[in-house]
Amino acid sequence: MTFSIPRFLLAAPRLSAALALFDRGLGYENSTINLRCFWDNHNTQPVPRQPIHIPALLWTALCTLLLGAGVARAMDRAGEPSAGTEGAIYLPLVSQPPSASPAYAAWSSPIAINPVDNSVWVVNPDAGTISVMSDSAAGGDSFQKQGEFEIGGEPWSIAIAHDGGSIFVADRAQGRVLVLDAASSTVVGSLVVGSEPGGVVLSADGNHLFVSLMAEAAVVAVDTASLQIVERIDVSATPYALAITAATAQGDDERLLVTHLFGFPIPDTIEAENDSRQGRVTLIDTALLQVVGELIVPPNEHGLPSLMASIAVQGGRAWLPHVRASPALPNGMTTTTFAAVATLDLARKAELPSTALHLNDQQVFGSPVNNPAAAAPSPDGRMLYLVHGGSDQLEVVNISTPDQPRLVKFLATGKNPRGIVLSADGKHAYVMNYLSRTVSLYDMEQLALLAEIEVTAETLPSDVLAGKILFHNATNPRLSRGGWTSCASCHFDGWPDGITWLFPDGPRQSPMFWNAADTLPWHWSATLDEAQDVEETIHEIQSGLGLIPGEGPTLLGAPLAGRNADLDALSAFLLRGMRPVHIVAPADNTTDNRVDLAAGRALFTAQSCNSCHGGSAWTISALPGEPGTLDPDGDGMINSVLRDVGTYGERDVRGKGGFDVPSLLGVGLTAPYFHDGSALTLEDLLRSGHPLLQTERPPLSNAELADLVAFLRSIGPDTLPIAIQPIPTD
C-alpha cells in the first residue's frame, strides 16, 4: 500500500523518500528502517542520498501517527505530486516478497520466450509451422532447435501463457487462433476469429487473449479458459500490432494499445502531399473492453507515418517503429521513405517529438536503414534494440538521455528480421529472421552474435524465395542506392499503403499485389506489360542501379523476361508469391449487420458494375496481346484497356484517355479510391456518380448504398465471380 504526505510534513521541498528494505525496500532489515531520500527531478533518474536509519519501533509509531491523523492519502494517480504535495513518502505497511518482474508489459511478436523454462518459440509463416528452441542461459552452444510442429495456414504472431503451459498462435491465412500444449506440443484448441489476424497478446491476468483483425477493423477478446470470443471491439482500419500496459499502484488502468498499419487522411489536406496523413494508436480499456482514446502520430519534416507494424512498451512509454513517406515530388533517393521510431507518452496520450528517433539522420545514426520491423527496450530502459527488415540489421541505440539518442552499434542479422525478444535479465536477445528461416542469438552485454540456427526447412520454390528476398531488401545498390527504400516499403506483404504518391505521371494510388498475375497490365496508365517491367520502379522510385546492368528500363518495349535471373526471380514472387487476402464475408441480413449481401450483389449487376469489374479477376483489364507489341503509337500506354471515368485532374500528366481498371478483390481494404485517392471511402465513390453512366440512373437509396458497399467489402478469393457484361452501345 502506498501513501503520500502533504508538503507541510516534508522538511525539504521537492523531496521524496522511499523505504529501502533489502534490495527493493519491501521488508525489515535488522530491525532497522533505511529511509532512502531522493531529489525528485521528475523526468530524470533520482539521485540517491545517504540512507537515514530509523529503529523499527519508532517507524511503526510514526506510521500509526500519520494514519491516525488522517494525513496519508492514496498516491496521485498520475504518479507525480499533485497540487497539494511537493513530494511523496512511501509507507509499505506489510512486508512483501520481492516481485519477480517489473510492471507487466507485453506486445505482439512472431517470437516469444516461455517464462517458465525459458524456451524460445517462433512462427514460420511460409512453412505453416512453429519451432521451439532450448534455453540459452549456458551460452551459444546450448542454443539448439528442440522441435518443429505443423499447424498449417500462416502462423504470424505468438503469445505464451504466464504459467508457460499454453502457446497461442494467430494464423493469418485461415483467420484462426490455435492453442498448443507446451508440454506435448500438440494443438489442443482452435477458434475462427475473423479476417487476417495480425497480432496476439495476453492480458496481465492471462484471462483474455486479444487478437487484431487487420481486414475487419476490429479487435476481439478471447476468453483463454473457454476459447470463446467474449467481445468484438470495432476500431479504425488495419489494426495490427498490440501491446498491454498493466494497471499500476498509481491507479493507472490496464490498457491495450493497437497500432494501425497505415496512416489516415487528415481533414482539409490534399492527397499526395507530405502532411496529408497521420498515424493512429487506439487505446482500449481491457476491463470495459471498449475504446477509451487514441494517440496521434502526426506528419513531420520527414513525411507522414506509415507501416506501423510493431510496438513496444515500458514504464509509461511506448516505441513505435515505422516508415515515414514523402509522397510529394521530388521522389529522390533520400526523400521518398525514411526510417523512424516515434516515442509515445502514455500518460499524456501524445507523441514526444523531442525523443523521436530519426533513424536515417546520418549525422546521428550513420548508415540509413529500411523498414524498422520491431523494437525492444532493455530492462533498465537505457537501450532500445531495433531490427530492420529491409537492412538485415539489429541496431542498438542508447536512449538513457531520451532527447539525445546515441547509436551504439549495428549487428548483422539474417534475412528480413521481423521480431526480437529479450531474456528476462536482458543479457540475451533472440531475433526472428523471416526469410533466412533462422533465429539469431546475441550476447547483449558484449553486443555479439553467439549463434544463428535454422528453425525450418525451405518450402517455397527457389525462384519465388529469391524474389521475396529481393522484394524486402534495400541493402543491394542494384535495388536501392543508399539503402533507403525497398519494394516492401510501399507494398507490405502485398497490401497497398493507402498513400497517393505524386509521380511524374500525376497522383497515383499504390496498388495491391494480391492477384497481380491476373491483372496485367500494371500501373494506372497501363505502362507495364510484364512483371519484369518493375525494373522501371527500381530505377525511378527506389533509386536503384537496376537488376539489368548498364541499361535503363524500356517500358512496353522489347520484353525483359529472361534477361536477368534476379529480375525473373522478383517477377516470380510478384506473380506467384503473394497470398490473396483472406476475407470472411459478414453474415447476410442479420440483426447485428443489417445488410443484405444478396441484394448488394444484385445491385452490382443492375448498376452495370460488372461491365468493368466482372470476371474472375474482378476487372476487365487484361493484356490484349504479347508483351512488346502493345504500344503501336509509342505513347507508353496500352490504350485499349483504359477507361474514362471522369477522374482526370489538373495534377495529371497522363490520363486524359482514362485509367486502367483496378481489381475489386479486397476492395474494402484499398481506400482511398480512384487513381488519385479523391474518394476516401466506398460510399464517397458511389455517391460521386461513378461511373459516368450512373448519372443517368436514379441515385441509390441509403439502404441500397449500404447493401452494395457491404457486398463490395465481402469480395474475396472465395466470392463467386460475376460475368463481364458489356454495356450496350445502342
Short mmCIF file of N, CA and C in Angstrom, two decimals, residues 431-590:
data_model
loop_
_atom_site.label_atom_id
_atom_site.label_comp_id
_atom_site.label_asym_id
_atom_site.label_seq_id
_atom_site.Cartn_x
_atom_site.Cartn_y
_atom_site.Cartn_z
N VAL A 431 16.44 -12.97 -32.33
CA VAL A 431 15.86 -12.28 -33.49
C VAL A 431 15.32 -13.31 -34.47
N MET A 432 14.08 -13.12 -34.88
CA MET A 432 13.45 -13.98 -35.88
C MET A 432 13.79 -13.44 -37.26
N ASN A 433 14.51 -14.23 -38.04
CA ASN A 433 14.90 -13.87 -39.40
C ASN A 433 13.95 -14.58 -40.37
N TYR A 434 12.94 -13.85 -40.81
CA TYR A 434 11.84 -14.46 -41.57
C TYR A 434 12.33 -15.22 -42.79
N LEU A 435 13.14 -14.60 -43.63
CA LEU A 435 13.47 -15.20 -44.92
C LEU A 435 14.78 -15.99 -44.91
N SER A 436 15.50 -15.97 -43.80
CA SER A 436 16.62 -16.90 -43.64
C SER A 436 16.14 -18.21 -43.02
N ARG A 437 14.92 -18.18 -42.46
CA ARG A 437 14.36 -19.32 -41.73
C ARG A 437 15.25 -19.65 -40.54
N THR A 438 15.74 -18.61 -39.84
CA THR A 438 16.65 -18.80 -38.73
C THR A 438 16.25 -17.92 -37.55
N VAL A 439 16.84 -18.23 -36.39
CA VAL A 439 16.78 -17.36 -35.22
C VAL A 439 18.22 -17.08 -34.80
N SER A 440 18.53 -15.81 -34.57
CA SER A 440 19.86 -15.41 -34.12
C SER A 440 19.85 -15.15 -32.62
N LEU A 441 20.90 -15.58 -31.95
CA LEU A 441 21.08 -15.36 -30.52
C LEU A 441 22.24 -14.40 -30.32
N TYR A 442 22.02 -13.36 -29.49
CA TYR A 442 23.04 -12.34 -29.25
C TYR A 442 23.33 -12.21 -27.75
N ASP A 443 24.58 -11.97 -27.44
CA ASP A 443 25.00 -11.57 -26.11
C ASP A 443 24.88 -10.05 -26.04
N MET A 444 23.93 -9.55 -25.24
CA MET A 444 23.68 -8.12 -25.23
C MET A 444 24.59 -7.37 -24.25
N GLU A 445 25.38 -8.09 -23.48
CA GLU A 445 26.41 -7.43 -22.68
C GLU A 445 27.64 -7.15 -23.52
N GLN A 446 28.01 -8.13 -24.34
CA GLN A 446 29.16 -7.96 -25.23
C GLN A 446 28.76 -7.43 -26.61
N LEU A 447 27.45 -7.37 -26.87
CA LEU A 447 26.93 -6.96 -28.17
C LEU A 447 27.58 -7.78 -29.28
N ALA A 448 27.38 -9.08 -29.18
CA ALA A 448 28.00 -10.01 -30.12
C ALA A 448 27.02 -11.12 -30.48
N LEU A 449 27.11 -11.57 -31.71
CA LEU A 449 26.33 -12.72 -32.16
C LEU A 449 26.93 -13.99 -31.59
N LEU A 450 26.09 -14.80 -30.94
CA LEU A 450 26.54 -16.07 -30.38
C LEU A 450 26.23 -17.24 -31.29
N ALA A 451 25.08 -17.19 -31.94
CA ALA A 451 24.68 -18.33 -32.77
C ALA A 451 23.54 -17.91 -33.69
N GLU A 452 23.43 -18.59 -34.80
CA GLU A 452 22.27 -18.45 -35.69
C GLU A 452 21.90 -19.86 -36.13
N ILE A 453 20.68 -20.28 -35.81
CA ILE A 453 20.29 -21.66 -36.08
C ILE A 453 19.07 -21.69 -37.01
N GLU A 454 19.04 -22.69 -37.86
CA GLU A 454 17.91 -22.88 -38.76
C GLU A 454 16.73 -23.44 -37.97
N VAL A 455 15.54 -22.89 -38.23
CA VAL A 455 14.37 -23.33 -37.47
C VAL A 455 13.35 -24.06 -38.34
N THR A 456 13.49 -23.98 -39.66
CA THR A 456 12.57 -24.69 -40.54
C THR A 456 13.22 -24.87 -41.90
N ALA A 457 12.79 -25.89 -42.60
CA ALA A 457 13.28 -26.13 -43.96
C ALA A 457 12.53 -25.23 -44.94
N GLU A 458 13.13 -25.01 -46.10
CA GLU A 458 12.52 -24.14 -47.10
C GLU A 458 11.34 -24.85 -47.77
N THR A 459 10.26 -24.12 -47.98
CA THR A 459 9.08 -24.68 -48.63
C THR A 459 8.74 -23.97 -49.93
N LEU A 460 9.30 -22.81 -50.17
CA LEU A 460 8.97 -22.06 -51.38
C LEU A 460 9.84 -22.52 -52.55
N PRO A 461 9.32 -22.41 -53.78
CA PRO A 461 10.18 -22.63 -54.95
C PRO A 461 11.37 -21.68 -54.90
N SER A 462 12.50 -22.10 -55.40
CA SER A 462 13.74 -21.32 -55.27
C SER A 462 13.62 -19.94 -55.89
N ASP A 463 12.94 -19.83 -57.04
CA ASP A 463 12.84 -18.51 -57.68
C ASP A 463 11.92 -17.58 -56.89
N VAL A 464 10.84 -18.13 -56.32
CA VAL A 464 9.93 -17.32 -55.52
C VAL A 464 10.62 -16.83 -54.25
N LEU A 465 11.38 -17.71 -53.60
CA LEU A 465 12.12 -17.29 -52.40
C LEU A 465 13.13 -16.21 -52.75
N ALA A 466 13.88 -16.40 -53.81
CA ALA A 466 14.88 -15.40 -54.20
C ALA A 466 14.21 -14.06 -54.49
N GLY A 467 13.06 -14.09 -55.15
CA GLY A 467 12.34 -12.86 -55.44
C GLY A 467 11.78 -12.21 -54.20
N LYS A 468 11.32 -13.02 -53.24
CA LYS A 468 10.79 -12.49 -51.99
C LYS A 468 11.88 -11.78 -51.20
N ILE A 469 13.07 -12.35 -51.21
CA ILE A 469 14.20 -11.70 -50.54
C ILE A 469 14.53 -10.36 -51.21
N LEU A 470 14.55 -10.33 -52.52
CA LEU A 470 14.80 -9.08 -53.24
C LEU A 470 13.73 -8.04 -52.95
N PHE A 471 12.49 -8.47 -52.89
CA PHE A 471 11.36 -7.57 -52.65
C PHE A 471 11.51 -6.84 -51.32
N HIS A 472 12.05 -7.53 -50.31
CA HIS A 472 12.14 -6.97 -48.97
C HIS A 472 13.49 -6.33 -48.66
N ASN A 473 14.39 -6.30 -49.62
CA ASN A 473 15.76 -5.87 -49.34
C ASN A 473 16.06 -4.48 -49.88
N ALA A 474 16.81 -3.70 -49.08
CA ALA A 474 17.23 -2.37 -49.52
C ALA A 474 18.74 -2.19 -49.46
N THR A 475 19.46 -3.24 -49.13
CA THR A 475 20.91 -3.09 -48.98
C THR A 475 21.66 -3.26 -50.29
N ASN A 476 21.04 -3.90 -51.28
CA ASN A 476 21.67 -4.12 -52.57
C ASN A 476 21.55 -2.84 -53.40
N PRO A 477 22.65 -2.20 -53.78
CA PRO A 477 22.55 -0.95 -54.54
C PRO A 477 21.86 -1.11 -55.89
N ARG A 478 21.79 -2.32 -56.41
CA ARG A 478 21.02 -2.54 -57.64
C ARG A 478 19.54 -2.31 -57.39
N LEU A 479 19.12 -2.50 -56.13
CA LEU A 479 17.72 -2.29 -55.77
C LEU A 479 17.49 -0.90 -55.19
N SER A 480 18.44 -0.41 -54.41
CA SER A 480 18.26 0.88 -53.74
C SER A 480 19.62 1.44 -53.34
N ARG A 481 20.06 2.47 -54.02
CA ARG A 481 21.32 3.11 -53.64
C ARG A 481 21.14 3.78 -52.28
N GLY A 482 22.06 3.52 -51.38
CA GLY A 482 22.00 4.13 -50.06
C GLY A 482 21.18 3.36 -49.06
N GLY A 483 20.38 2.38 -49.52
CA GLY A 483 19.63 1.54 -48.60
C GLY A 483 18.40 2.17 -47.99
N TRP A 484 17.80 3.14 -48.68
CA TRP A 484 16.66 3.86 -48.10
C TRP A 484 15.33 3.16 -48.33
N THR A 485 15.11 2.56 -49.50
CA THR A 485 13.77 2.12 -49.89
C THR A 485 13.81 0.71 -50.46
N SER A 486 12.80 -0.08 -50.13
CA SER A 486 12.60 -1.40 -50.72
C SER A 486 11.19 -1.47 -51.29
N CYS A 487 10.92 -2.50 -52.06
CA CYS A 487 9.56 -2.69 -52.57
C CYS A 487 8.55 -2.77 -51.43
N ALA A 488 8.98 -3.45 -50.32
CA ALA A 488 8.08 -3.66 -49.19
C ALA A 488 7.77 -2.37 -48.43
N SER A 489 8.50 -1.30 -48.69
CA SER A 489 8.22 -0.03 -48.01
C SER A 489 6.84 0.50 -48.38
N CYS A 490 6.37 0.17 -49.58
CA CYS A 490 5.06 0.64 -50.04
C CYS A 490 4.05 -0.49 -50.24
N HIS A 491 4.53 -1.73 -50.25
CA HIS A 491 3.65 -2.87 -50.55
C HIS A 491 3.85 -3.96 -49.52
N PHE A 492 3.64 -3.64 -48.26
CA PHE A 492 3.86 -4.56 -47.15
C PHE A 492 3.05 -5.84 -47.33
N ASP A 493 3.74 -6.95 -47.53
CA ASP A 493 3.10 -8.26 -47.72
C ASP A 493 2.02 -8.22 -48.81
N GLY A 494 2.23 -7.37 -49.81
CA GLY A 494 1.30 -7.29 -50.93
C GLY A 494 0.17 -6.30 -50.73
N TRP A 495 0.04 -5.73 -49.53
CA TRP A 495 -1.01 -4.75 -49.26
C TRP A 495 -0.62 -3.39 -49.86
N PRO A 496 -1.59 -2.58 -50.24
CA PRO A 496 -1.30 -1.19 -50.61
C PRO A 496 -1.13 -0.35 -49.36
N ASP A 497 -0.33 0.69 -49.43
CA ASP A 497 -0.08 1.51 -48.24
C ASP A 497 -1.10 2.63 -48.05
N GLY A 498 -2.06 2.74 -48.98
CA GLY A 498 -3.10 3.76 -48.85
C GLY A 498 -2.64 5.16 -49.19
N ILE A 499 -1.40 5.30 -49.62
CA ILE A 499 -0.84 6.62 -49.90
C ILE A 499 -1.00 6.96 -51.37
N THR A 500 -1.39 8.18 -51.65
CA THR A 500 -1.38 8.70 -53.01
C THR A 500 -0.04 9.38 -53.24
N TRP A 501 0.73 8.84 -54.17
CA TRP A 501 2.06 9.35 -54.47
C TRP A 501 2.00 10.28 -55.68
N LEU A 502 2.74 11.35 -55.63
CA LEU A 502 2.81 12.27 -56.77
C LEU A 502 4.03 11.89 -57.61
N PHE A 503 3.76 11.20 -58.72
CA PHE A 503 4.81 10.74 -59.63
C PHE A 503 4.81 11.63 -60.87
N PRO A 504 5.78 11.46 -61.75
CA PRO A 504 5.79 12.27 -62.98
C PRO A 504 4.51 12.14 -63.80
N ASP A 505 3.81 10.97 -63.71
CA ASP A 505 2.55 10.81 -64.43
C ASP A 505 1.40 11.57 -63.79
N GLY A 506 1.57 11.96 -62.50
CA GLY A 506 0.49 12.58 -61.75
C GLY A 506 0.28 11.86 -60.44
N PRO A 507 -0.76 12.19 -59.69
CA PRO A 507 -1.03 11.50 -58.43
C PRO A 507 -1.47 10.06 -58.68
N ARG A 508 -0.87 9.12 -57.95
CA ARG A 508 -1.16 7.71 -58.18
C ARG A 508 -1.23 6.96 -56.85
N GLN A 509 -2.35 6.25 -56.67
CA GLN A 509 -2.52 5.38 -55.51
C GLN A 509 -1.67 4.12 -55.64
N SER A 510 -1.10 3.67 -54.51
CA SER A 510 -0.34 2.41 -54.52
C SER A 510 -1.29 1.24 -54.78
N PRO A 511 -0.94 0.34 -55.69
CA PRO A 511 -1.79 -0.82 -55.95
C PRO A 511 -1.50 -1.95 -54.97
N MET A 512 -2.43 -2.89 -54.87
CA MET A 512 -2.17 -4.12 -54.13
C MET A 512 -1.68 -5.18 -55.10
N PHE A 513 -1.06 -6.23 -54.55
CA PHE A 513 -0.49 -7.29 -55.37
C PHE A 513 -1.14 -8.65 -55.11
N TRP A 514 -2.34 -8.67 -54.53
CA TRP A 514 -2.94 -9.94 -54.13
C TRP A 514 -3.20 -10.88 -55.30
N ASN A 515 -3.61 -10.34 -56.42
CA ASN A 515 -3.84 -11.18 -57.62
C ASN A 515 -3.14 -10.56 -58.82
N ALA A 516 -1.88 -10.19 -58.60
CA ALA A 516 -1.12 -9.45 -59.62
C ALA A 516 -1.01 -10.22 -60.92
N ALA A 517 -0.90 -11.54 -60.85
CA ALA A 517 -0.74 -12.33 -62.08
C ALA A 517 -1.96 -12.21 -62.99
N ASP A 518 -3.12 -11.92 -62.40
CA ASP A 518 -4.35 -11.85 -63.17
C ASP A 518 -4.71 -10.45 -63.62
N THR A 519 -3.86 -9.46 -63.27
CA THR A 519 -4.27 -8.07 -63.52
C THR A 519 -3.29 -7.29 -64.39
N LEU A 520 -2.36 -7.95 -65.05
CA LEU A 520 -1.54 -7.24 -66.04
C LEU A 520 -2.44 -6.73 -67.16
N PRO A 521 -2.15 -5.51 -67.67
CA PRO A 521 -1.01 -4.63 -67.41
C PRO A 521 -1.12 -3.92 -66.06
N TRP A 522 0.03 -3.45 -65.57
CA TRP A 522 0.09 -2.78 -64.28
C TRP A 522 0.29 -1.28 -64.47
N HIS A 523 0.06 -0.58 -63.38
CA HIS A 523 0.10 0.88 -63.25
C HIS A 523 -1.21 1.47 -63.80
N TRP A 524 -1.58 2.61 -63.24
CA TRP A 524 -2.85 3.23 -63.57
C TRP A 524 -2.95 3.63 -65.04
N SER A 525 -1.82 3.87 -65.68
CA SER A 525 -1.84 4.23 -67.10
C SER A 525 -1.45 3.05 -67.99
N ALA A 526 -1.49 1.84 -67.42
CA ALA A 526 -1.20 0.61 -68.18
C ALA A 526 0.13 0.71 -68.90
N THR A 527 1.18 0.96 -68.11
CA THR A 527 2.51 1.17 -68.70
C THR A 527 3.44 -0.04 -68.55
N LEU A 528 3.00 -1.07 -67.84
CA LEU A 528 3.82 -2.26 -67.64
C LEU A 528 3.09 -3.46 -68.24
N ASP A 529 3.68 -4.11 -69.24
CA ASP A 529 3.02 -5.24 -69.87
C ASP A 529 3.62 -6.58 -69.45
N GLU A 530 4.59 -6.56 -68.56
CA GLU A 530 5.15 -7.79 -67.98
C GLU A 530 5.68 -7.46 -66.60
N ALA A 531 5.76 -8.48 -65.75
CA ALA A 531 6.21 -8.24 -64.38
C ALA A 531 7.63 -7.70 -64.34
N GLN A 532 8.46 -8.09 -65.29
CA GLN A 532 9.85 -7.63 -65.31
C GLN A 532 9.96 -6.12 -65.51
N ASP A 533 8.89 -5.48 -65.93
CA ASP A 533 8.94 -4.03 -66.11
C ASP A 533 9.05 -3.26 -64.80
N VAL A 534 8.97 -3.97 -63.66
CA VAL A 534 9.22 -3.27 -62.39
C VAL A 534 10.66 -2.78 -62.32
N GLU A 535 11.48 -3.16 -63.27
CA GLU A 535 12.82 -2.57 -63.38
C GLU A 535 12.72 -1.05 -63.42
N GLU A 536 11.64 -0.54 -64.03
CA GLU A 536 11.45 0.90 -64.07
C GLU A 536 11.22 1.47 -62.67
N THR A 537 10.46 0.77 -61.84
CA THR A 537 10.22 1.22 -60.47
C THR A 537 11.51 1.23 -59.67
N ILE A 538 12.34 0.22 -59.87
CA ILE A 538 13.63 0.16 -59.18
C ILE A 538 14.46 1.40 -59.52
N HIS A 539 14.48 1.78 -60.79
CA HIS A 539 15.25 2.94 -61.22
C HIS A 539 14.64 4.24 -60.70
N GLU A 540 13.35 4.43 -60.94
CA GLU A 540 12.74 5.74 -60.76
C GLU A 540 12.28 6.02 -59.34
N ILE A 541 11.83 5.00 -58.62
CA ILE A 541 11.27 5.21 -57.28
C ILE A 541 12.25 4.82 -56.19
N GLN A 542 12.92 3.68 -56.37
CA GLN A 542 13.84 3.20 -55.33
C GLN A 542 15.26 3.71 -55.51
N SER A 543 15.50 4.43 -56.60
CA SER A 543 16.84 4.98 -56.90
C SER A 543 17.89 3.89 -56.94
N GLY A 544 17.52 2.71 -57.45
CA GLY A 544 18.47 1.63 -57.61
C GLY A 544 19.18 1.70 -58.95
N LEU A 545 20.28 0.97 -59.03
CA LEU A 545 21.03 0.92 -60.29
C LEU A 545 20.35 0.03 -61.32
N GLY A 546 19.47 -0.84 -60.86
CA GLY A 546 18.76 -1.73 -61.77
C GLY A 546 19.32 -3.14 -61.73
N LEU A 547 18.47 -4.11 -62.00
CA LEU A 547 18.89 -5.51 -61.98
C LEU A 547 19.49 -5.96 -63.31
N ILE A 548 19.21 -5.22 -64.37
CA ILE A 548 19.88 -5.48 -65.65
C ILE A 548 21.01 -4.48 -65.78
N PRO A 549 22.24 -4.93 -65.66
CA PRO A 549 23.38 -3.99 -65.60
C PRO A 549 23.48 -3.13 -66.85
N GLY A 550 23.70 -1.83 -66.62
CA GLY A 550 24.04 -0.93 -67.71
C GLY A 550 22.90 -0.50 -68.59
N GLU A 551 21.66 -0.85 -68.24
CA GLU A 551 20.53 -0.48 -69.09
C GLU A 551 19.44 0.18 -68.27
N GLY A 552 18.77 1.15 -68.88
CA GLY A 552 17.60 1.73 -68.27
C GLY A 552 16.36 0.95 -68.66
N PRO A 553 15.23 1.22 -68.01
CA PRO A 553 14.00 0.49 -68.32
C PRO A 553 13.47 0.85 -69.71
N THR A 554 12.83 -0.12 -70.33
CA THR A 554 12.22 0.10 -71.65
C THR A 554 10.77 -0.33 -71.58
N LEU A 555 9.93 0.51 -70.99
CA LEU A 555 8.53 0.16 -70.80
C LEU A 555 7.83 -0.07 -72.13
N LEU A 556 7.09 -1.17 -72.19
CA LEU A 556 6.31 -1.57 -73.36
C LEU A 556 7.18 -1.78 -74.59
N GLY A 557 8.49 -1.84 -74.36
CA GLY A 557 9.40 -2.13 -75.47
C GLY A 557 9.71 -3.61 -75.52
N ALA A 558 10.92 -3.95 -75.93
CA ALA A 558 11.33 -5.35 -76.03
C ALA A 558 11.20 -6.01 -74.67
N PRO A 559 10.66 -7.22 -74.62
CA PRO A 559 10.46 -7.91 -73.34
C PRO A 559 11.76 -8.07 -72.57
N LEU A 560 11.64 -7.96 -71.22
CA LEU A 560 12.78 -8.12 -70.34
C LEU A 560 12.87 -9.52 -69.75
N ALA A 561 11.82 -10.30 -69.87
CA ALA A 561 11.82 -11.66 -69.32
C ALA A 561 12.97 -12.46 -69.89
N GLY A 562 13.68 -13.16 -69.00
CA GLY A 562 14.78 -13.99 -69.43
C GLY A 562 16.10 -13.26 -69.55
N ARG A 563 16.11 -11.94 -69.30
CA ARG A 563 17.34 -11.17 -69.46
C ARG A 563 18.22 -11.20 -68.21
N ASN A 564 17.61 -11.41 -67.03
CA ASN A 564 18.36 -11.38 -65.79
C ASN A 564 17.69 -12.30 -64.78
N ALA A 565 18.48 -13.17 -64.14
CA ALA A 565 17.91 -14.16 -63.22
C ALA A 565 17.26 -13.51 -62.01
N ASP A 566 17.88 -12.45 -61.47
CA ASP A 566 17.30 -11.78 -60.31
C ASP A 566 15.99 -11.10 -60.66
N LEU A 567 15.94 -10.44 -61.81
CA LEU A 567 14.71 -9.79 -62.23
C LEU A 567 13.61 -10.82 -62.48
N ASP A 568 13.96 -11.96 -63.05
CA ASP A 568 12.98 -13.03 -63.24
C ASP A 568 12.50 -13.57 -61.90
N ALA A 569 13.41 -13.66 -60.92
CA ALA A 569 13.01 -14.15 -59.60
C ALA A 569 12.07 -13.16 -58.92
N LEU A 570 12.37 -11.88 -59.00
CA LEU A 570 11.48 -10.87 -58.43
C LEU A 570 10.11 -10.95 -59.08
N SER A 571 10.09 -11.14 -60.38
CA SER A 571 8.82 -11.27 -61.11
C SER A 571 8.06 -12.52 -60.67
N ALA A 572 8.79 -13.61 -60.43
CA ALA A 572 8.14 -14.84 -59.98
C ALA A 572 7.45 -14.63 -58.64
N PHE A 573 8.10 -13.89 -57.75
CA PHE A 573 7.46 -13.61 -56.46
C PHE A 573 6.22 -12.75 -56.64
N LEU A 574 6.29 -11.73 -57.47
CA LEU A 574 5.14 -10.87 -57.70
C LEU A 574 3.98 -11.63 -58.31
N LEU A 575 4.28 -12.58 -59.18
CA LEU A 575 3.23 -13.31 -59.90
C LEU A 575 2.71 -14.52 -59.12
N ARG A 576 3.57 -15.15 -58.32
CA ARG A 576 3.17 -16.41 -57.69
C ARG A 576 3.38 -16.45 -56.18
N GLY A 577 3.95 -15.40 -55.62
CA GLY A 577 4.32 -15.47 -54.20
C GLY A 577 3.45 -14.70 -53.25
N MET A 578 2.45 -13.99 -53.76
CA MET A 578 1.59 -13.18 -52.90
C MET A 578 0.31 -13.94 -52.57
N ARG A 579 0.08 -14.18 -51.29
CA ARG A 579 -1.17 -14.83 -50.88
C ARG A 579 -2.33 -13.85 -50.98
N PRO A 580 -3.44 -14.25 -51.62
CA PRO A 580 -4.61 -13.37 -51.65
C PRO A 580 -5.11 -13.08 -50.24
N VAL A 581 -5.61 -11.90 -50.04
CA VAL A 581 -6.11 -11.52 -48.73
C VAL A 581 -7.25 -12.44 -48.31
N HIS A 582 -7.26 -12.81 -47.04
CA HIS A 582 -8.31 -13.69 -46.51
C HIS A 582 -9.45 -12.83 -45.98
N ILE A 583 -10.63 -12.99 -46.55
CA ILE A 583 -11.79 -12.18 -46.16
C ILE A 583 -12.92 -13.10 -45.72
N VAL A 584 -13.42 -12.87 -44.53
CA VAL A 584 -14.59 -13.58 -44.04
C VAL A 584 -15.80 -12.69 -44.29
N ALA A 585 -16.68 -13.12 -45.19
CA ALA A 585 -17.86 -12.31 -45.52
C ALA A 585 -18.78 -12.20 -44.32
N PRO A 586 -19.37 -11.03 -44.07
CA PRO A 586 -20.28 -10.89 -42.94
C PRO A 586 -21.53 -11.73 -43.15
N ALA A 587 -22.15 -12.10 -42.04
CA ALA A 587 -23.41 -12.85 -42.13
C ALA A 587 -24.45 -12.03 -42.87
N ASP A 588 -25.24 -12.66 -43.70
CA ASP A 588 -26.20 -11.97 -44.57
C ASP A 588 -27.48 -11.62 -43.82
N ASN A 589 -27.79 -10.32 -43.80
CA ASN A 589 -29.08 -9.85 -43.30
C ASN A 589 -29.34 -10.27 -41.86
N THR A 590 -28.34 -10.09 -40.99
CA THR A 590 -28.51 -10.42 -39.59
C THR A 590 -28.92 -9.17 -38.83
#
